[in-house]
Amino acid sequence: MIRRFLEKPGSVDIAPFERTVAAAGALADRARDLSLEELREMAAANVGSAEFCAAVREVADRTLGERPFDVQLVGTLAMLSGNVVEMATGEGKTLAGALAAAGFALRGKSVHAISVNDYLARRDAEWMAPFYTAMNLTVGWIAEASTAEERRAAYACDITYANVSEIGFDLLRDRLATDPEATVQPVPQVALVDEADSVLVDEARVPLVLAGATDAGAAVPEMAALVRRLSRGYHFELDDEGRNVFLTAKGTDTVESALGISLYDHPGTVTEVNLALHAHALLVRDVDYIVRDGRVQLVNPSRGRVAQLQRWPDGLQAAVEAKEKLAPSDTGEILDSITIQGLLTRYPEICGMTGTAVAVGENLREFYQLKVAVIAPNRPCVREDEPDRIYPSLIDKELALADEIVAQHATGRPILIGTLDVAESESLAKELRSRGLEPVVLNAKNDAEEAAIIARAGELGALTVSTQMAGRGTDIRLGSPEVAELGGLLVIGTGRHPSSRLDDQLRGRSGRQGDPGRSVFFVSGEDDLLKAYLPEETLPKAEKDGRIRDKQAAYLVGHAQRIAEGVNTEIHRNTWRYTRVLEEQRTRLLDHRDRILYGDAGAEALRDARPERYQELVEQSSEEAVAAAARQIVLFHLDRCWTDHLGYFADLREGIHLRALGRLSPIDEFNREALPAYRKLLEEIEKRSTASFDALDLSAPLAEQGMKRPSATWTYLVSENPFGSDWDRVLRRVSSALRGRKKG
Ligand code: ADP
Ligand code: MG
């Protein structure tokens, strides 16, 4: 009881799991004498029991050569009970997760083991395959390049490893199928999520998009040229958190005289100016994106790597392309979309694992009703985490940082330096080179060499400068006993991240499995984190050696980070408020769709609505031919109307703040509109379907009867939507700037 009292709210009492695992220890000798067949029976008889633990441990030991530690089995049991486990980096979550996946599969469920990239999905599936095979379970994996056939085969396995976006894109593509045979993904049952905080929280609000039919993107080079001439502080201002940019009254005047129009009367132009300004002032090349092969490639803010297939909402994407003077990329109509949170909440059972779960315990509870089970390391972590070294200015910090790196490198100790963005990794590498060192740089620009760079990062004398790419899933082993004697891997952060979890993931590259190691972060009063979230505060005075040791400074740094985390949660919450309604409607509509696709609901509906017409058509051909045509007709209009509905919602969402200037809260107003819109959607599907049915010519293809489906579709992820909760704030500022000017 006391233990439960002391535990954080939302965390799970793991004592029962520990007792089960302790009991499993006593069964080890018995298990050792059993055949695989007998072990399988022992495990399957009572998944989650001591017998289960003893059996899977024995099978893993025989097939993988790794005998699961007690803590791994405790993690397995906590996952089997539907929790997110926190186990430090290097503790062997891959194996603990595989044992849990086997447990779910033995209970008759199919499991989607969700990873954060294709490389890890394949690595884990192939690594764990001998264990699954011995358990008589099948395992498959999916990568971006997998064909529909390969995907179908992988999903047919008991356990399927895949990146979250692949699973989402398959869902979206399936949802357009007009033939049951063409789908690849079965009904979701269990999601077992690796790096759970990253997927379930950081990426939760990212929409996965399915688009179709092409036309060229809106060209806005004039706007890009115009805003390039504006200066910050005079023509435009950023808000305190640096998330929004808005024109000042002066800026509005300048824009208006340059364009020769009144912005007040041209809301469309206001949007274009805002997009151009956003691209100009808030999105920084080599921080938020890189330009490679003549294309803008987004950098994932929490992973530091190029976010493949990811783009901003169309207007903003075009604005950034115009800013970089690139040709606009294709845009298309959004046929369907789902957020990662919407994707994951479809699974009746979710569990997960990560090195950093406790810090998002509240979010996991709020958004997924998940609890966190904290599992102690197998061997105590002996890494020393130094307090931050804090300096007044950026220059002081950079000098001290370079001095420290030079001094530590001279001892031969391997050093991993984590920077906050691509530009910083490059400028630091340059500084180090000017001091005669030869750092290896790992960032979004050379991600192809990743595995090789990481493999050497723990060797004697290694000096690696990396963005957060080295942050998750990577295994840095110490190169030699000599390295351990030097104190192991030294991790240096060049600044605190906007989330303590990212700091902890970086630290976690050192001190794996009881290895020695050390970590330290360098911070300055001019760091973005402090400037953005505590703009009013100044740090206490530095001591003679240039460092600030006053406790207040450390407090302020932590405080700024907590504010940043709070802001992110609030944005997540707000986005979810808007997307939830839509995703509920989507689920309901797709239920109908499934009954049409897999059953005869389409034919029944049209027969009920038009009995005579139905009979007439049957006499012309056959019952089957009419049912098949009816199915295609209803599916076509359902999909078409849903696309329109999405467009309506997007407009509604963008326009809602204007109504909010009245009395109603935007979300209430939004919800009030959503339900009637859905009813109208259903009516519209029925109306259009019956009209098509009336006019149906069974001898001609439907495509020639106004029911042409998009010829090509493609998928992408939308990067953090700057128009989310912040969009209304942007516009409110613009409109207040306008109002101020009108009055003046
Ligand atoms: P995590 O995902 O928790 O960071 P990994 O699953 O990548 O950790 O495993 C880290 C390392 O620990 C791997 O090299 C793996 O082979 C090793 N490992 C995991 N479990 C065991 C075990 N029971 N015995 C020995 N080595 C193990
Ligand atoms: Mg891992």
CSV table of C-alpha atoms in Angstrom, one decimal, residues 8-12 83-87 193-205 302 341 352-374 472 498-505 561-562 564-570 572-573:
chain,number,residue,atom,x,y,z
A,8,LYS,CA,3.3,8.3,-9.4
A,9,PRO,CA,-0.4,8.4,-10.4
A,10,GLY,CA,-1.0,6.5,-13.5
A,11,SER,CA,1.8,4.1,-12.9
A,12,VAL,CA,1.3,0.3,-12.5
A,83,ASN,CA,0.7,-1.2,-20.3
A,84,VAL,CA,3.6,0.9,-21.5
A,85,VAL,CA,6.8,-0.2,-19.9
A,86,GLU,CA,9.6,2.1,-19.2
A,87,MET,CA,12.9,0.2,-19.5
A,193,VAL,CA,4.5,0.1,-29.9
A,194,ASP,CA,8.3,0.4,-29.6
A,195,GLU,CA,9.5,3.9,-28.7
A,196,ALA,CA,6.0,4.4,-27.4
A,197,ASP,CA,6.4,8.0,-26.3
A,198,SER,CA,7.6,9.1,-29.7
A,199,VAL,CA,4.8,7.4,-31.6
A,200,LEU,CA,1.9,7.9,-29.2
A,201,VAL,CA,2.7,11.4,-28.0
A,202,ASP,CA,5.2,13.3,-30.1
A,203,GLU,CA,3.9,12.1,-33.5
A,204,ALA,CA,0.3,11.6,-32.4
A,205,ARG,CA,-1.2,14.6,-34.2
A,302,SER,CA,12.3,15.0,-32.6
A,341,GLN,CA,-3.4,8.9,-32.7
A,352,GLY,CA,4.3,-0.3,-25.6
A,353,MET,CA,7.8,0.1,-24.5
A,354,THR,CA,10.3,3.0,-24.3
A,355,GLY,CA,13.2,4.3,-22.3
A,356,THR,CA,11.2,7.5,-21.5
A,357,ALA,CA,7.6,6.8,-20.5
A,358,VAL,CA,7.1,8.3,-17.1
A,359,ALA,CA,7.5,11.9,-18.3
A,360,VAL,CA,4.5,11.4,-20.7
A,361,GLY,CA,2.5,9.3,-18.2
A,362,GLU,CA,-0.2,11.9,-18.0
A,363,ASN,CA,-0.5,12.1,-21.8
A,364,LEU,CA,-0.7,8.4,-22.2
A,365,ARG,CA,-3.4,8.2,-19.6
A,366,GLU,CA,-5.4,11.2,-21.1
A,367,PHE,CA,-5.1,10.2,-24.8
A,368,TYR,CA,-5.0,6.4,-24.6
A,369,GLN,CA,-6.0,5.3,-21.1
A,370,LEU,CA,-2.6,3.6,-20.8
A,371,LYS,CA,-0.6,3.2,-17.7
A,372,VAL,CA,3.2,3.2,-17.3
A,373,ALA,CA,5.1,0.3,-15.6
A,374,VAL,CA,8.5,1.3,-14.5
A,472,ARG,CA,16.5,6.2,-30.6
A,498,PRO,CA,12.3,21.2,-25.7
A,499,SER,CA,11.5,17.9,-24.0
A,500,SER,CA,13.3,16.2,-21.1
A,501,ARG,CA,12.7,12.9,-22.8
A,502,LEU,CA,14.9,13.9,-25.7
A,503,ASP,CA,17.6,14.8,-23.3
A,504,ASP,CA,17.3,11.5,-21.6
A,505,GLN,CA,17.3,9.6,-24.8
A,561,GLN,CA,11.6,23.0,-20.6
A,562,ARG,CA,8.5,22.3,-18.6
A,564,ALA,CA,7.8,23.9,-23.7
A,565,GLU,CA,6.4,20.4,-22.8
A,566,GLY,CA,3.2,22.0,-21.5
A,567,VAL,CA,2.7,24.0,-24.7
A,568,ASN,CA,3.2,20.8,-26.8
A,569,THR,CA,0.6,18.9,-24.7
A,570,GLU,CA,-1.8,21.8,-25.1
A,572,HIS,CA,-1.8,18.0,-28.9
A,573,ARG,CA,-5.0,18.2,-26.8
